[in-house]
Tab-separated table of C-alpha atoms in Angstrom:
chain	number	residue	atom	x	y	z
A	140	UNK	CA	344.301	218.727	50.839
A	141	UNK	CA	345.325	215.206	52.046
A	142	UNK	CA	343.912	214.910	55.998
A	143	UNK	CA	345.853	212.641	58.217
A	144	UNK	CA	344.642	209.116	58.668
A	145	UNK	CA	345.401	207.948	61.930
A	146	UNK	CA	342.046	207.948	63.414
A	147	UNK	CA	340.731	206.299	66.562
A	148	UNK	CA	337.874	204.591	65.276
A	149	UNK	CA	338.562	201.969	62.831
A	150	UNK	CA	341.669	200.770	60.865
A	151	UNK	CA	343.558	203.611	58.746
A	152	UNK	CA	343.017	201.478	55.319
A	153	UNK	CA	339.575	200.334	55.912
A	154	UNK	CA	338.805	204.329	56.593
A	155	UNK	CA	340.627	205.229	53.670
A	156	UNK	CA	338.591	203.022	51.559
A	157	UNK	CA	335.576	204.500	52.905
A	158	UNK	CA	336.491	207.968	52.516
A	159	UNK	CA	336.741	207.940	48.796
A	160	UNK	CA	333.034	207.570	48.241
A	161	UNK	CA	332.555	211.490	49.494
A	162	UNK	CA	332.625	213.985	47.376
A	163	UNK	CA	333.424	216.810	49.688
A	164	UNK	CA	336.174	217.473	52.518
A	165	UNK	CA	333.363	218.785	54.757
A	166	UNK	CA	331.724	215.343	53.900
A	167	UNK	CA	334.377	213.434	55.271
A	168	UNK	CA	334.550	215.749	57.727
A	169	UNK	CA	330.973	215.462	59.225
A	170	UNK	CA	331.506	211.812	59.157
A	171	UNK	CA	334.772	211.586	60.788
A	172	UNK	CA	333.525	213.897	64.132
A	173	UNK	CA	329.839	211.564	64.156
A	174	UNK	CA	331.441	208.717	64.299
A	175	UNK	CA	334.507	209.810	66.544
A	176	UNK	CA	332.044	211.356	68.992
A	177	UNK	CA	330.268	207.873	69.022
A	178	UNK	CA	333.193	205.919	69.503
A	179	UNK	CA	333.940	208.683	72.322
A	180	UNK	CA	331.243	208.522	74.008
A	181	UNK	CA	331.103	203.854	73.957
A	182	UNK	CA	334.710	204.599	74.791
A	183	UNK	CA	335.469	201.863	72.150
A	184	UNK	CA	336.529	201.368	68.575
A	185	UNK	CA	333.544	201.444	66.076
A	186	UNK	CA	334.364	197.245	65.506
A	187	UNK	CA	333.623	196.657	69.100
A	188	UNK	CA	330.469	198.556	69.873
A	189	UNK	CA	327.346	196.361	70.715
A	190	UNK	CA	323.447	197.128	70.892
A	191	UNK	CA	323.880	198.140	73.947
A	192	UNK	CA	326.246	200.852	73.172
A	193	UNK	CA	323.975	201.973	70.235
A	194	UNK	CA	320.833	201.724	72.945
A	195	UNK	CA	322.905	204.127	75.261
A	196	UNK	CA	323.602	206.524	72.547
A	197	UNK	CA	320.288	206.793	70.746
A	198	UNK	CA	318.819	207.606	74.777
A	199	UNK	CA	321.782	209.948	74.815
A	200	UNK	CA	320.742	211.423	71.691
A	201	UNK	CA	317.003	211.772	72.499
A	202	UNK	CA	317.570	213.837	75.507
A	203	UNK	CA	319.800	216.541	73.869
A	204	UNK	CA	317.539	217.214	71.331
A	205	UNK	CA	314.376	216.671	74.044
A	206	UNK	CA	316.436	219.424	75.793
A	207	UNK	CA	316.265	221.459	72.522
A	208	UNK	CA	320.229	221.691	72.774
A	209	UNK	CA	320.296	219.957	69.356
A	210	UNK	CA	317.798	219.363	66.469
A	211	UNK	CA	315.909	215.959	66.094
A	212	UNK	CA	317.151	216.012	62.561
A	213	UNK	CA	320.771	215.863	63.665
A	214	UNK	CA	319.947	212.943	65.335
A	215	UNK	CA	318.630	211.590	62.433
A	216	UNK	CA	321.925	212.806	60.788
A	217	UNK	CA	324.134	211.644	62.472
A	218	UNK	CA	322.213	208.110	62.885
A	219	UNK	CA	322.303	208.069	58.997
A	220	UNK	CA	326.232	208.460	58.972
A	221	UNK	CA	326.726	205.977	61.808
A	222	UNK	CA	324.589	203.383	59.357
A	223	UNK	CA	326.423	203.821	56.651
A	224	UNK	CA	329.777	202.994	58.270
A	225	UNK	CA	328.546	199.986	59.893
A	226	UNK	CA	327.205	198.899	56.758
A	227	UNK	CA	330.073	199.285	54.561
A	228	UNK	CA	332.520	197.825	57.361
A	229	UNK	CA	329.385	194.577	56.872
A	230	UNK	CA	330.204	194.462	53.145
A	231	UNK	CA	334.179	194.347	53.666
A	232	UNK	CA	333.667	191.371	55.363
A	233	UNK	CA	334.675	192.796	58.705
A	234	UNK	CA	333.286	189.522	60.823
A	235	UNK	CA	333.756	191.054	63.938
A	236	UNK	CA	330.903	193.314	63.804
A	237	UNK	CA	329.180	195.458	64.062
A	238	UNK	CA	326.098	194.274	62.597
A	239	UNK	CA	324.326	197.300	61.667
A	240	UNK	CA	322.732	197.965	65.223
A	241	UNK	CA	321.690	201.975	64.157
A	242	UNK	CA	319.371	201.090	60.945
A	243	UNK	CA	316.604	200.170	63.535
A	244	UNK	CA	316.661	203.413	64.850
A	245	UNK	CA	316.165	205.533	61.600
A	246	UNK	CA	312.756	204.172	60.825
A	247	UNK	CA	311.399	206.001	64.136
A	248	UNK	CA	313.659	209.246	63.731
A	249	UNK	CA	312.646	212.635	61.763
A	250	UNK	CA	312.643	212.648	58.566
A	251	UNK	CA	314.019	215.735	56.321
A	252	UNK	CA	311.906	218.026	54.469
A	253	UNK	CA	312.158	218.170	51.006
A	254	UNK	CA	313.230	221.921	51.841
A	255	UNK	CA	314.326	223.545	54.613
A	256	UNK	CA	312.097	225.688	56.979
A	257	UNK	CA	312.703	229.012	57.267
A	258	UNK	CA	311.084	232.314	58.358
A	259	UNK	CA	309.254	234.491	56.313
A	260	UNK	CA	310.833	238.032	55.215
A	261	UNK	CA	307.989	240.079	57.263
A	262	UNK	CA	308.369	237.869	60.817
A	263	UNK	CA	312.121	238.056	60.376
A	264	UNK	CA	311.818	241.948	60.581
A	265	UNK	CA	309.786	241.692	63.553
A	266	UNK	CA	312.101	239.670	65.160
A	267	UNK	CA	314.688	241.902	64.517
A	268	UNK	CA	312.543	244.836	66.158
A	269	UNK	CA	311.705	243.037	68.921
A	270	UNK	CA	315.568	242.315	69.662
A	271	UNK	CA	316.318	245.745	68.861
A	272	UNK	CA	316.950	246.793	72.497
A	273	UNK	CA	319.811	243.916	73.100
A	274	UNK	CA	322.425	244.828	71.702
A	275	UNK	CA	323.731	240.812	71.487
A	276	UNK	CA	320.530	239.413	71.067
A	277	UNK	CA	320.660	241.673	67.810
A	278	UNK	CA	323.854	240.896	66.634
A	279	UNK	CA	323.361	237.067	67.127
A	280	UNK	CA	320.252	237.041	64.958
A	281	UNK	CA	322.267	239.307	62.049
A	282	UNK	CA	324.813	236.456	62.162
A	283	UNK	CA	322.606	233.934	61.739
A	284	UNK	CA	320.403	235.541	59.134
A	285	UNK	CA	322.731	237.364	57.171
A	286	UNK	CA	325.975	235.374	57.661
A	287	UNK	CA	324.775	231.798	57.820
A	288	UNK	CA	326.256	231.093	61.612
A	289	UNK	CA	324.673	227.904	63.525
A	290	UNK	CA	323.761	228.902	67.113
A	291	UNK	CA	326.730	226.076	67.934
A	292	UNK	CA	329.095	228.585	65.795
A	293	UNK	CA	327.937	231.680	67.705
A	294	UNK	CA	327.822	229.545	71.086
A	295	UNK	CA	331.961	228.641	70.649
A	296	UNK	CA	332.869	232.081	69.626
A	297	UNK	CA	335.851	233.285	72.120
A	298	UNK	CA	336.853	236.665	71.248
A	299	UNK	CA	337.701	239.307	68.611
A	300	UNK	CA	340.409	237.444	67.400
A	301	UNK	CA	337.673	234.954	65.478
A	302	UNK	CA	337.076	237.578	62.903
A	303	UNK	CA	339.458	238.907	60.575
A	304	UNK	CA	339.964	241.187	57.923
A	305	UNK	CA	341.405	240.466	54.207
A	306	UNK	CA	341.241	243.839	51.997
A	307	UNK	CA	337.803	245.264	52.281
A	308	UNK	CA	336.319	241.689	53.522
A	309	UNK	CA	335.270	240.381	56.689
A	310	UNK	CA	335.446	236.909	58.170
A	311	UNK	CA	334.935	234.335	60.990
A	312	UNK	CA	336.952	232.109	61.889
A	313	UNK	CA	334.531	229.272	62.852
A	314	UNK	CA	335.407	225.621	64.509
A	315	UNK	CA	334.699	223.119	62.338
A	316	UNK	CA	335.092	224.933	58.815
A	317	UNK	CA	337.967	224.532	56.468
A	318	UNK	CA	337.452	227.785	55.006
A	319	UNK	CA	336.682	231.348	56.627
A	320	UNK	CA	332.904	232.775	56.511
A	321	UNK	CA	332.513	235.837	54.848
A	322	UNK	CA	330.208	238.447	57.026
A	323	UNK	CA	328.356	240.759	54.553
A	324	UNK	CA	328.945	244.056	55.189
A	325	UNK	CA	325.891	245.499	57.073
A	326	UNK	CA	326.429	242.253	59.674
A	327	UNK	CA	330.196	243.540	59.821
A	328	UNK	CA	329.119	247.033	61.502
A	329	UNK	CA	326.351	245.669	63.888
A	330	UNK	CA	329.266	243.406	64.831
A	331	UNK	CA	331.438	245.988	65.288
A	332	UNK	CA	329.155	248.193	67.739
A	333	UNK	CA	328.795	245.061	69.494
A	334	UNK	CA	332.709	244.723	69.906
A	335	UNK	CA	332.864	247.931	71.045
A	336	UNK	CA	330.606	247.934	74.132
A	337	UNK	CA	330.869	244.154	75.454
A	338	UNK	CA	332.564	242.613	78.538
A	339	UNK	CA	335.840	241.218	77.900
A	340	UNK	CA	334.779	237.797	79.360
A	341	UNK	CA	336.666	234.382	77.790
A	342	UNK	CA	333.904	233.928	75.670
A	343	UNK	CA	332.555	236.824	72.790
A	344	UNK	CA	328.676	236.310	73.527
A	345	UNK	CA	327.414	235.403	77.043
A	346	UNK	CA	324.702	235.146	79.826
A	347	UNK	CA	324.319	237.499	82.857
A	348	UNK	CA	327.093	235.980	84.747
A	349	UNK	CA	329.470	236.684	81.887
A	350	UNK	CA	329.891	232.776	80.609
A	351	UNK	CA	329.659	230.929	77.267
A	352	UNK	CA	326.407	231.249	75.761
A	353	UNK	CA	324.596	227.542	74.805
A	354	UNK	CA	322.197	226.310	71.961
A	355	UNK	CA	319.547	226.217	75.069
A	356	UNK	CA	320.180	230.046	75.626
A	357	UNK	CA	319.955	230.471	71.482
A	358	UNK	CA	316.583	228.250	72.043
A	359	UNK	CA	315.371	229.920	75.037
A	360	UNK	CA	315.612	233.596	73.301
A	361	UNK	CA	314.092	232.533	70.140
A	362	UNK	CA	310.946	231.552	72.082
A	363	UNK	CA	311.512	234.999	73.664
A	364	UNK	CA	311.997	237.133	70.914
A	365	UNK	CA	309.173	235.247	68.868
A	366	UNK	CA	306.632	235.961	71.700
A	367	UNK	CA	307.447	239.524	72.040
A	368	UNK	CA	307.310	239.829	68.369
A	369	UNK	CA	304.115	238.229	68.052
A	370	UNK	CA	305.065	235.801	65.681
A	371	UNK	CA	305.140	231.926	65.358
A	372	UNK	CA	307.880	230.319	67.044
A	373	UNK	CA	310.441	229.829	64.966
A	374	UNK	CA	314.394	228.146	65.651
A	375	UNK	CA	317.334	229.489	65.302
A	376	UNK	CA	318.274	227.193	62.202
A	377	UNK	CA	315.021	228.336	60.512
A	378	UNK	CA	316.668	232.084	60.734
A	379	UNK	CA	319.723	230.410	59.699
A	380	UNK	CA	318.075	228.914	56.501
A	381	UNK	CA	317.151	231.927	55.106
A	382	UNK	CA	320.447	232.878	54.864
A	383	UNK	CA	320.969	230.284	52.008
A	384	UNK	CA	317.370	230.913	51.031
A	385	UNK	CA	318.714	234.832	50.109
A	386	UNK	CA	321.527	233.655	48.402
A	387	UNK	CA	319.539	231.798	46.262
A	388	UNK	CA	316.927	233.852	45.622
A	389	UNK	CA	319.641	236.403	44.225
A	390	UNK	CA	321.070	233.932	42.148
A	391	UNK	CA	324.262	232.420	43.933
A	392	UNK	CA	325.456	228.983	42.887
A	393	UNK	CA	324.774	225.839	44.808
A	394	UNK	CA	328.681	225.693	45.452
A	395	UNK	CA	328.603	229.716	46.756
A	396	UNK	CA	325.609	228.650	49.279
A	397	UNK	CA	327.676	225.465	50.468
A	398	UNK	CA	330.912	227.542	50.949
A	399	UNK	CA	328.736	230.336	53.139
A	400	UNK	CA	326.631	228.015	54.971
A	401	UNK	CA	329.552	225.573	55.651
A	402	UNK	CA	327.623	222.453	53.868
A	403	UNK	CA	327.744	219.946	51.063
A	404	UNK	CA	326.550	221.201	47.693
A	405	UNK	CA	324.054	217.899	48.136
A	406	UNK	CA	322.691	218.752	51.214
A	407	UNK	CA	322.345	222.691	49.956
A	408	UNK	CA	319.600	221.482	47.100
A	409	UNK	CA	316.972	221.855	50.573
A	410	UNK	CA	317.151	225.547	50.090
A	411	UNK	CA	316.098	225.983	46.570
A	412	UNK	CA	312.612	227.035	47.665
A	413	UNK	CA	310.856	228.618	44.723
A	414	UNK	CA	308.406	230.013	46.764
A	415	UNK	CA	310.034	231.803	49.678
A	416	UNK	CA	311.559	234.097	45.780
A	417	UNK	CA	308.478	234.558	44.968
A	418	UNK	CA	307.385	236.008	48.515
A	419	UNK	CA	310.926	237.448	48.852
A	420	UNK	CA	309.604	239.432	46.037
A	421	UNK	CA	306.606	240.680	46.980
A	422	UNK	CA	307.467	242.179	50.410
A	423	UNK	CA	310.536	243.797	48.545
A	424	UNK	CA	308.927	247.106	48.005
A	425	UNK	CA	308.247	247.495	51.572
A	426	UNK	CA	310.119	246.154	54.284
A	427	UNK	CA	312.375	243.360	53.270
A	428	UNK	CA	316.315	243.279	54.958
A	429	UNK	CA	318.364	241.699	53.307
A	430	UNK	CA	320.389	244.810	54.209
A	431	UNK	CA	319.968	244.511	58.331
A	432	UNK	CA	319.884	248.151	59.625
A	433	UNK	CA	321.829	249.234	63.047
A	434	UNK	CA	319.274	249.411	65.523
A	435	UNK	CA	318.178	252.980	66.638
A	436	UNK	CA	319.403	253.871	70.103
């Protein structure tokens, strides 16, 4: 599907130009929001930005994932991105800049793993025990584990009306994603308990005081749960990783994983972890879940 053009950023041709190196609509997609949010944030086009904008951002940038509210790799992400624009505007012989102020940057940030990190199949279960008694704590890590959700997806969920039903399937409706995620079945009726017995409050997960849930509250409980569990301390994205992990393990294609996790087919090749099968196998006699079980009341 064609996307409009008419972006705030740069010029509509010199974007267009630059859009058909991606391979992927969410490609163009991740690119499009980095460098909007950039330009958002100078409160500037991209041609105009100086070092000092860049400076700004990158301190910017350093405190929200200081803060835990993002991770330092999607700093080093979006960084990448933000490079690769200014470069390619460089080589169309845009003279009024930018030079390439973000490259500098990316030699101090984080680098990837050659796979992602995730959490092993006998600390996930205790985890799941040891949110057993919260009903939302519970249902947030099935969503993560079992449906591939980002605690930014489960932090800008608003209400029922984000999941749907087509046949005997059952989706979210998440900001951000072209394409519905599928919720596996077992994930569907923890959900569904959880529907049942929450506070009709603007947002469909939230704190105390009934508002919107935040990565730091996602952050803050996976400390929590991980203590009380007596296990190391693991992120949220790490449970989220085993989600393509699973798939993978139980022989899903690279384009399947993408499509559930809501990423390129490129960036997807992280989860192809050989050994987390081989472990995934081991613990299956016992007291693997890839099946998560309601909790017992």
């Amino acid at each position: 599907m064609h996307q409009n053009t008419n972006i705030e950023f740069a010029d509509s041709k010199l974007w267009d130009l630059f859009r058909k190196q991606f391979k992927s609509s969410s490609t163009e997609a991740s690119y499009r929001s980095d460098i909007g949010e950039f330009c958002r944030f100078c409160k500037k086009s991209f041609r105009d930005v100086t070092e000092k904008d860049v400076r700004r951002y990158y301190g910017f940038m350093k405190e929200r994932a200081g803060s835990g509210e993002i991770s330092p790799l999607t700093v080093t992400k979006k960084f990448r991105e933000l490079h690769s624009f200014a470069q390619f505007l460089e080589e169309q012989g845009e003279n009024r800049g930018p030079r390439d102020f973000f490259y500098p940057y990316l030699k101090h940030m984080e680098k990837e793993r050659k796979l992602a990190r995730s959490v092993p199949v006998e600390d996930m279960d205790r985890l799941l025990d040891a949110a057993s008694d919260n009903q939302m704590e519970y249902t947030i890590l099935t969503l993560m584990y079992r449906a591939g959700l980002a605690s930014t997806e489960i932090a800008a969920l608003n209400r029922e009306e984000d999941f749907v039903i087509y046949g005997e399937d059952s989706f979210a409706l998440l900001s951000g994603r072209e394409e519905p995620c599928y919720i596996p079945k077992d994930a569907w009726e923890i959900l569904m308990d959880y529907m049942e017995q929450r506070e009709k409050y603007p947002s469909f997960f939230y704190n105390r005081s009934g508002r919107r849930l935040n990565t730091m509250y996602v952050s803050r409980m996976m400390k929590k749960l991980c203590a009380k569990a007596g296990v190391p301390n693991y992120s949220a994205e790490a449970v989220r990783n085993c989600c393509a992990f699973n798939l993978f393990a139980y022989g899903a294609s690279a384009r399947q994983v993408a499509g559930q996790m809501g990423r390129t087919e490129q960036q997807i090749r992280r989860y192809r972890g050989i050994s987390y099968k081989g472990h995934l196998g081991r613990q299956a006699d016992s007291l693997v879940k890839i099946r998560i079980e309601k909790p017992e009341k």
